[in-house]
Amino acid sequence: MRLSQYFMPILRDDPKEAEIISHRLMLRAGMIRQEAAGSYSWLPMGFRVLKKIEQIVREEQDRAGAIEVLMPTLQSADLWKKSGRYDAYGKEMLRVKDRHDREMLYGPTNEEVITDIFRSGIQSYKDVPRNLYHIQWKFRDEVRPRFGVMRGREFLMKDAYSFDLTAEAGQHSYNKMFVAYLRTFARLGLKAVPMRADTGPIGGDSSHEFLVLAETGESGVFFDKDFHAMDWENFDIDYDDVGAVKNLVAEFTSKYAATDEKHDVVEFDARVAKDKQLSGRGIEVGHIFFFGDTYSKPLGCEVQGPDGKKVTLQSGSYGIGVSRLVGGIIEASHDKGGIIWPEAVAPFKVGLINIKAGDAEADAASDKIYKALQAKGVEVLYDDRAQPGGAKFATMDLIGLPWQVIIGPRGLKDGMAEVKHRKTDARENVALDKVVEKFTA
RNA sequence: CGGGGCGUAGCGCAGUCUGGUAGCGCACCUGCCUUGGGCGCAGGGGGUCGCGAGUUCGAAUCCCGCCGCCCCGACCA
């Protein structure tokens, strides 16, 4: 993409409404635009990142055996009345009426709908286990939306729902999602620590929140320093190997980690040596629950078992805040100059800077590399505008593409381009005809 | 929902107390110059001053009502 033909409205000054860094940088980099409190339009740069995160989440759900569907944003109130949540949910649920005065709502979550869908599609114990998920916009009418996309009212969420014959089988479904989350966040370049979470009325310990450590997080967190020494990248595992999956979950739940809501000082002291006790703040990017028959029972989600008797299914639900992750990744990865995108989610891999746009030689060299990168399928944003070099560097640092290729008279006289790594600021002179292979190797 | 604050050009702000032709910086447009870290010179465009009603010869400014947005707290992917 040529920047001269793109839509990337960057701001030089910080918008005053944005307090936290990710919100400021997203606005300044022209990724989003606020439409109302907690409601944002996604501009091209932001949308590209959102789609990349969504795709990684999707791939890891698929790999774990979940099956993608798509449910509507507007739901009928009927199902919610059956489950008892229509009244229980309170003002956070946006309620609307259609032209026939029927009660509808903008889905804040989908347990009711999915359970109803699943119920009507299956009859036999042979039809389980299954895990259905979708990636859809949700609306929760938060009292106080804030922090940009980190706490919007409208947000993109992946929510998966598992159905099993027994609680024991359900636990395996839960464990698979746990592992899928470890894999997902690792691919996003994040270290998201699983922490025991409130299960509400269900009890047990089958609920975990995944928190990205960041100063601006909304939750206080307490955890064992040993978490940092664990292997957060290699999660190759056979999802059908019940024992192996269980062991991996056990490993990542063996050390103390809790949000301030669940923090137990006595237990912390007992399990973690003083010099290994860490505390800080975290951003909740995922939350998984196993809740048994809470929704299957009132909604009559049951199958006929091998013995001919009806069995109410056991369920869990598993959420990832996809739009929140965009902000979360920035919170975890930025510097004074701006955003530093992990390659997996960067809107473009390479930023090509033509320092002397308008100069025949610089234009020719830059155009050539641009076309060659495109031909090789390397995502490149080409700053071909006639602007002073300094402004281009500042812009490129702000939007945080992982690599910058800098073409200017200084290098051109030796037939060289400069390749800069945004994250480390490492610079390397590369012969013009070797630039492309640097990104295709 | 309690407390605090803000709404004036795309962004950041001054002007409001004390009513009198709507301003500054950045951004933008034109030309020249420049091009290795937000460059320089000259010229220029852009505003129902959040909305509505009032007071007044005259309202961004005063009065009344409404709306929107942000921050702190209590609640949440």
XYZ file of C-alpha atoms (C1' of nucleotides) in Angstrom:
518
model
C 0.000 0.000 0.000
C 1.220 3.430 -0.926
C 0.756 5.819 1.956
C -0.010 8.575 -0.518
C -3.126 6.613 -1.483
C -4.096 5.206 1.898
C -6.405 6.364 4.675
C -4.424 6.719 7.849
C -5.375 9.915 9.644
C -2.574 10.269 12.163
C -2.542 12.899 14.878
C 0.459 14.749 16.077
C -1.040 15.764 19.401
C -2.607 13.499 21.974
C -6.389 13.728 21.982
C -7.306 14.975 25.418
C -9.893 12.306 26.160
C -7.368 9.512 25.943
C -5.678 8.858 29.246
C -4.020 5.514 28.793
C -1.254 4.810 26.373
C -2.971 2.278 24.117
C -5.953 4.572 23.620
C -3.704 7.521 22.813
C -1.598 5.555 20.396
C -4.578 4.014 18.652
C -6.100 7.432 18.099
C -2.821 9.003 17.071
C -1.986 6.196 14.681
C -5.380 6.578 13.037
C -6.551 3.091 13.993
C -9.892 3.975 15.491
C -12.339 6.813 15.802
C -14.777 7.183 18.622
C -18.448 7.318 17.644
C -20.022 7.372 21.097
C -18.963 6.478 24.616
C -17.437 3.023 24.350
C -18.164 2.700 20.662
C -15.542 2.919 17.949
C -15.173 2.792 14.217
C -12.207 0.761 13.091
C -10.149 2.611 10.525
C -7.941 0.719 8.065
C -4.870 0.352 10.271
C -6.886 -0.733 13.294
C -9.093 -3.011 11.270
C -6.120 -4.855 9.810
C -4.816 -5.598 13.303
C -8.233 -6.621 14.539
C -8.611 -9.070 11.665
C -5.204 -10.575 12.287
C -5.920 -11.170 15.941
C -9.306 -12.602 15.031
C -7.701 -14.990 12.586
C -5.162 -16.274 15.082
C -7.899 -16.810 17.628
C -9.924 -18.650 14.975
C -7.053 -20.896 13.929
C -6.375 -21.943 17.489
C -10.030 -22.623 18.198
C -10.230 -24.745 15.080
C -7.080 -26.585 15.992
C -8.574 -27.433 19.394
C -11.574 -28.937 17.640
C -14.056 -26.105 18.111
C -16.466 -25.462 15.248
C -17.226 -21.959 14.056
C -20.752 -20.627 13.699
C -22.226 -17.132 13.685
C -25.111 -16.049 15.854
C -26.971 -12.767 15.514
C -26.228 -9.718 17.615
C -29.925 -9.160 18.287
C -31.590 -11.876 20.290
C -35.125 -12.588 21.384
C -35.808 -12.021 25.067
C -37.718 -15.311 25.293
C -34.712 -17.552 25.812
C -33.333 -15.250 28.432
C -36.578 -15.402 30.318
C -36.349 -19.198 30.279
C -32.830 -19.196 31.672
C -33.792 -16.644 34.257
C -31.166 -14.161 33.172
C -33.478 -11.642 31.546
C -34.149 -10.038 34.894
C -30.866 -11.036 36.495
C -28.653 -9.329 33.937
C -29.661 -5.821 34.853
C -29.019 -2.592 33.061
C -25.883 -3.769 31.301
C -28.082 -5.579 28.859
C -29.274 -3.310 26.109
C -32.954 -4.018 25.607
C -34.849 -2.962 22.532
C -38.284 -3.509 21.084
C -39.042 -4.304 17.490
C -41.932 -2.868 15.450
C -44.291 -5.483 16.834
C -43.364 -4.435 20.333
C -41.543 -7.712 20.906
C -38.762 -7.641 23.429
C -35.293 -8.052 21.958
C -31.826 -7.491 23.272
C -28.374 -6.853 21.880
C -26.465 -9.944 22.970
C -23.981 -9.390 25.784
C -23.134 -13.127 25.570
C -24.634 -16.210 23.953
C -25.127 -19.098 26.370
C -28.879 -19.077 25.834
C -28.846 -18.928 22.058
C -26.123 -21.516 21.585
C -27.713 -23.914 24.030
C -30.984 -23.613 22.177
C -29.268 -24.126 18.837
C -27.394 -27.124 20.067
C -30.423 -28.649 21.761
C -32.454 -28.548 18.601
C -29.691 -30.074 16.517
C -28.834 -33.182 18.502
C -30.616 -36.164 20.055
C -28.008 -38.756 20.932
C -25.028 -39.078 23.239
C -23.155 -39.851 20.019
C -23.537 -36.183 19.089
C -21.256 -35.055 21.899
C -18.735 -33.804 22.750
C -18.949 -30.689 20.636
C -17.629 -27.171 21.009
C -19.230 -24.380 18.990
C -17.871 -20.884 18.861
C -18.363 -17.617 17.078
C -16.578 -14.311 16.812
C -19.199 -11.630 17.008
C -19.831 -8.143 18.314
C -21.271 -7.913 21.780
C -22.836 -5.022 23.567
C -22.751 -4.407 27.271
C -24.100 -1.123 28.437
C -21.280 -0.439 30.863
C -21.895 2.215 33.457
C -18.616 3.738 32.584
C -16.868 2.741 29.414
C -13.243 3.861 29.358
C -9.732 3.203 28.165
C -10.659 3.118 24.491
C -11.249 -0.357 23.122
C -10.166 -1.900 26.423
C -13.546 -1.276 27.961
C -15.910 -0.394 25.217
C -19.605 -1.017 25.282
C -19.529 -2.628 21.878
C -16.684 -5.098 21.539
C -15.631 -8.057 19.453
C -15.481 -11.285 21.378
C -14.772 -14.894 20.599
C -17.070 -17.053 22.661
C -17.007 -20.831 22.582
C -19.410 -23.236 24.237
C -18.704 -26.882 24.989
C -21.240 -29.662 25.414
C -20.388 -32.951 27.039
C -22.179 -35.972 28.407
C -20.468 -35.964 31.775
C -18.736 -33.487 34.016
C -15.546 -35.434 33.611
C -15.679 -35.196 29.836
C -16.563 -31.535 30.258
C -13.384 -31.037 32.214
C -11.381 -32.246 29.245
C -13.220 -29.804 26.995
C -12.353 -27.113 29.490
C -8.718 -28.175 29.562
C -8.498 -28.108 25.787
C -9.681 -24.530 25.746
C -7.202 -23.702 28.479
C -4.392 -24.967 26.278
C -5.832 -23.302 23.207
C -5.653 -20.029 25.118
C -2.032 -20.570 26.046
C -1.282 -21.173 22.384
C -3.353 -18.230 21.187
C -1.767 -15.678 23.470
C 1.705 -17.019 22.747
C 1.111 -16.469 19.042
C -0.033 -12.940 19.781
C 3.290 -12.261 21.443
C 1.716 -12.031 24.877
C 2.337 -13.676 28.167
C -1.161 -14.088 29.595
C -1.058 -15.633 33.028
C -3.976 -17.912 33.908
C -5.414 -17.011 37.270
C -8.061 -18.695 39.281
C -11.288 -16.783 38.920
C -14.615 -16.487 40.583
C -17.004 -19.194 39.530
C -20.080 -17.580 40.986
C -22.738 -19.984 42.224
C -21.298 -23.007 40.403
C -18.364 -23.620 42.714
C -15.298 -25.738 42.071
C -12.195 -24.245 40.585
C -13.051 -24.555 36.924
C -12.815 -20.947 35.992
C -9.716 -19.092 34.970
C -8.990 -15.632 33.757
C -6.018 -14.966 31.512
C -4.296 -11.713 32.317
C -1.680 -9.810 30.393
C 0.643 -8.033 32.774
C 0.592 -4.286 32.185
C 0.864 -1.250 34.395
C -2.433 0.105 33.163
C -4.385 -3.079 33.776
C -7.682 -2.836 35.569
C -7.076 -5.775 37.888
C -4.516 -6.058 40.619
C -2.639 -9.342 40.360
C -0.485 -11.421 42.686
C 1.633 -14.255 41.377
C 4.666 -16.446 41.767
C 7.812 -15.139 40.126
C 8.432 -18.649 38.789
C 5.794 -17.997 36.160
C 8.380 -15.989 34.297
C 10.705 -18.990 34.121
C 8.145 -21.221 32.447
C 8.090 -22.077 28.776
C 5.415 -19.833 27.294
C 6.014 -20.659 23.681
C 6.044 -24.379 23.033
C 2.634 -25.886 23.435
C 2.668 -28.623 20.864
C 0.203 -31.130 22.133
C -2.244 -33.743 20.973
C -5.615 -32.446 22.059
C -6.995 -35.965 22.151
C -4.426 -37.016 24.700
C -6.513 -36.395 27.807
C -3.624 -36.969 30.190
C -1.179 -34.706 28.395
C -3.686 -31.873 28.179
C -4.511 -32.293 31.837
C -0.845 -32.233 32.779
C -0.199 -29.037 30.883
C -3.130 -27.363 32.580
C -1.891 -28.680 35.904
C 1.532 -27.222 35.240
C 0.148 -23.769 34.506
C -2.183 -23.836 37.467
C 0.340 -25.218 39.910
C 1.795 -21.872 40.881
C 0.031 -19.192 42.800
C -1.662 -16.531 40.648
C -4.742 -14.557 41.572
C -6.476 -11.310 40.831
C -7.162 -9.032 43.765
C -10.726 -10.358 44.002
C -9.522 -13.865 44.699
C -6.239 -13.044 46.374
C -5.610 -14.837 49.641
C -2.699 -13.364 51.575
C -2.328 -16.350 53.860
C -2.206 -18.802 50.981
C 0.177 -16.525 49.075
C 2.608 -16.504 51.969
C 2.282 -20.233 52.474
C 2.895 -21.190 48.853
C 5.295 -18.542 47.601
C 8.567 -17.518 49.172
C 8.721 -13.813 50.025
C 11.366 -13.041 47.454
C 9.263 -14.671 44.749
C 6.050 -12.851 45.503
C 5.200 -10.514 42.694
C 2.298 -8.143 42.401
C 1.240 -5.797 39.694
C -1.614 -5.083 37.364
C -3.132 -7.052 34.556
C -5.567 -6.858 31.677
C -8.099 -9.634 31.448
C -8.037 -10.908 27.867
C -9.665 -14.287 28.316
C -12.019 -16.003 30.712
C -13.074 -19.637 30.735
C -15.818 -21.287 32.775
C -17.122 -24.734 33.324
C -20.668 -24.422 34.616
C -22.260 -27.833 34.182
C -25.985 -27.821 33.490
C -26.700 -24.231 34.492
C -28.139 -23.446 31.061
C -28.772 -26.933 29.696
C -31.230 -27.689 32.446
C -33.641 -24.752 32.133
C -33.364 -24.869 28.345
C -33.848 -28.640 28.176
C -30.590 -29.386 26.432
C -30.400 -33.163 26.770
C -29.588 -36.268 24.784
C -30.513 -39.898 25.009
C -27.727 -41.903 26.632
C -26.533 -45.417 25.734
C -28.982 -46.822 28.256
C -31.890 -45.024 26.667
C -32.221 -42.487 29.476
C -32.156 -38.727 28.990
C -28.994 -36.970 30.105
C -28.701 -33.228 30.617
C -25.532 -31.961 29.004
C -22.577 -30.401 30.785
C -21.317 -27.114 29.432
C -18.631 -24.527 29.636
C -18.092 -21.173 27.994
C -14.843 -19.628 26.865
C -14.323 -15.992 25.958
C -11.531 -13.989 24.404
C -11.825 -10.221 24.099
C -10.641 -9.812 20.522
C -11.039 -6.032 20.260
C -9.682 -5.586 23.765
C -6.573 -7.486 22.714
C -5.687 -4.745 20.258
C -5.348 -2.338 23.166
C -3.852 -4.998 25.389
C -1.060 -5.759 22.966
C -0.193 -2.069 22.700
C -0.159 -1.721 26.473
C 2.314 -4.574 26.584
C 4.369 -3.444 23.599
C 5.190 0.200 22.988
C 7.877 2.778 23.650
C 8.280 6.534 23.596
C 8.057 6.615 19.824
C 4.828 4.680 19.568
C 3.502 1.199 19.012
C 5.717 -1.861 18.554
C 3.629 -4.534 16.857
C 4.476 -8.192 17.270
C 4.907 -9.500 13.735
C 1.947 -11.833 13.980
C -0.552 -8.983 14.290
C 1.225 -6.047 12.657
C -0.954 -4.217 10.126
C 1.976 -4.425 7.690
C 5.230 -6.257 8.109
C 7.447 -3.648 6.486
C 7.373 0.127 6.339
C 9.245 1.345 3.294
C 10.483 4.910 3.622
C 11.552 6.875 0.604
C 13.401 9.727 2.249
C 13.777 11.772 -0.854
C 10.461 11.302 -2.600
C 10.539 13.187 -5.859
C 14.161 12.410 -6.549
C 14.386 10.193 -9.607
C 16.978 7.843 -8.215
C 15.337 7.473 -4.795
C 11.924 6.965 -6.392
C 13.210 4.318 -8.756
C 14.991 2.360 -6.027
C 12.039 2.591 -3.647
C 9.438 1.690 -6.255
C 11.443 -1.320 -7.264
C 11.678 -2.670 -3.750
C 8.028 -1.903 -3.126
C 6.923 -3.875 -6.140
C 9.271 -6.733 -5.389
C 8.015 -7.024 -1.812
C 4.441 -7.001 -3.017
C 5.184 -9.626 -5.614
C 6.511 -11.849 -2.862
C 3.428 -11.304 -0.744
C 5.210 -9.282 1.923
C 2.795 -6.782 3.432
C 4.398 -3.403 2.933
C 3.326 0.147 3.624
C 5.257 2.459 1.342
C 5.717 6.041 2.495
C 6.057 7.687 -0.886
C 4.863 11.098 0.231
C 6.862 14.243 -0.340
C 7.636 15.013 3.274
C 10.799 15.681 5.190
C 12.520 12.551 6.409
C 12.076 13.330 10.060
C 8.316 13.365 9.787
C 8.355 10.029 8.020
C 10.513 8.417 10.673
C 8.262 9.718 13.407
C 5.173 8.441 11.620
C 6.668 5.032 10.989
C 7.763 4.675 14.598
C 4.315 5.739 15.763
C 2.436 3.129 13.773
C 4.924 0.517 14.882
C 5.500 -1.740 11.881
C 8.099 -4.366 12.827
C 10.573 -3.459 10.060
C 11.533 -0.249 8.354
C 13.360 -0.131 5.057
C 14.919 3.263 4.569
C 15.942 4.439 1.130
C 17.832 7.712 0.885
C 20.686 9.373 -0.950
C 23.196 8.485 1.736
C 22.812 4.764 1.214
C 21.943 4.922 -2.454
C 25.355 6.133 -3.479
C 26.685 2.783 -2.253
C 23.672 0.844 -3.512
C 22.457 0.207 0.009
C 19.231 0.479 1.965
C 19.004 0.631 5.704
C 16.850 -1.948 7.453
C 15.713 -1.006 10.921
C 14.106 -3.286 13.440
C 11.460 -1.270 15.243
C 11.619 -3.230 18.469
C 15.371 -3.258 19.019
C 16.310 -0.256 16.880
C 18.978 -2.488 15.343
C 20.048 -1.101 11.975
C 21.686 -2.899 9.149
C 22.824 -1.822 5.734
C 21.548 -4.166 3.085
C 22.326 -4.107 -0.615
C 19.305 -2.942 -2.565
C 18.954 -6.226 -4.398
C 19.114 -8.199 -1.149
C 16.378 -6.330 0.695
C 13.492 -8.482 -0.449
C 15.067 -11.767 0.509
C 15.620 -10.383 3.981
C 11.845 -10.633 4.404
C 11.124 -13.753 2.415
C 13.766 -16.101 3.773
C -24.869 5.636 40.007
C -21.990 9.318 43.604
C -17.948 13.056 42.993
C -15.036 16.321 39.649
C -14.333 18.538 34.853
C -14.939 19.701 29.712
C -17.686 21.035 24.938
C -14.733 27.308 20.279
C -11.440 24.870 12.755
C -9.092 17.953 11.684
C -5.937 17.889 16.703
C -4.220 20.807 21.022
C -5.831 25.281 23.174
C -6.795 30.991 24.311
C -10.982 34.181 24.469
C -16.171 33.542 28.766
C -15.132 36.492 35.026
C -15.906 42.331 32.795
C -21.371 41.233 26.197
C -19.120 44.926 20.970
C -16.201 42.248 13.586
C -13.808 34.646 16.562
C -8.049 34.056 17.627
C -3.130 31.069 18.314
C 0.032 26.559 17.438
C 0.052 22.148 14.657
C -2.324 19.939 10.502
C -4.328 21.325 5.455
C -3.965 24.104 0.254
C -0.504 27.034 -3.485
C 4.493 28.376 -4.804
C 9.625 28.226 -3.808
C 13.325 25.816 -0.923
C 14.539 21.345 1.379
C 14.860 15.979 2.229
C 19.117 10.746 7.286
C 14.697 12.183 12.975
C 8.206 16.149 13.204
C 12.933 21.768 7.938
C 12.493 27.033 6.141
C 10.172 31.398 3.518
C 5.845 33.619 1.298
C 0.731 33.470 0.281
C -4.060 31.086 1.418
C -8.636 28.074 2.817
C -11.480 26.363 6.779
C -15.978 27.799 12.496
C -24.437 27.022 12.822
C -18.420 28.865 19.331
C -22.619 21.170 21.582
C -28.303 22.062 21.022
C -32.772 24.920 22.250
C -35.240 28.883 24.401
C -34.501 33.713 26.828
C -32.310 38.796 28.386
C -30.103 42.706 25.250
C -29.433 47.506 20.124
C -25.872 43.478 20.209
C -24.445 36.841 23.193
C -18.812 32.166 22.406
C -19.405 35.471 26.805
C -25.213 36.619 31.002
C -29.936 33.485 32.573
C -32.883 28.815 32.015
C -33.393 23.945 30.012
C -31.394 19.866 27.399
C -27.567 16.822 25.070
C -22.750 14.864 24.563
C -17.862 13.570 26.283
C -13.792 12.716 29.825
C -11.559 11.666 34.699
C -11.834 9.432 40.027
C -14.776 5.820 42.812
C -18.421 1.430 43.233
C -19.393 -2.721 38.982
C -17.424 -5.744 34.387
C -14.888 -9.731 27.944
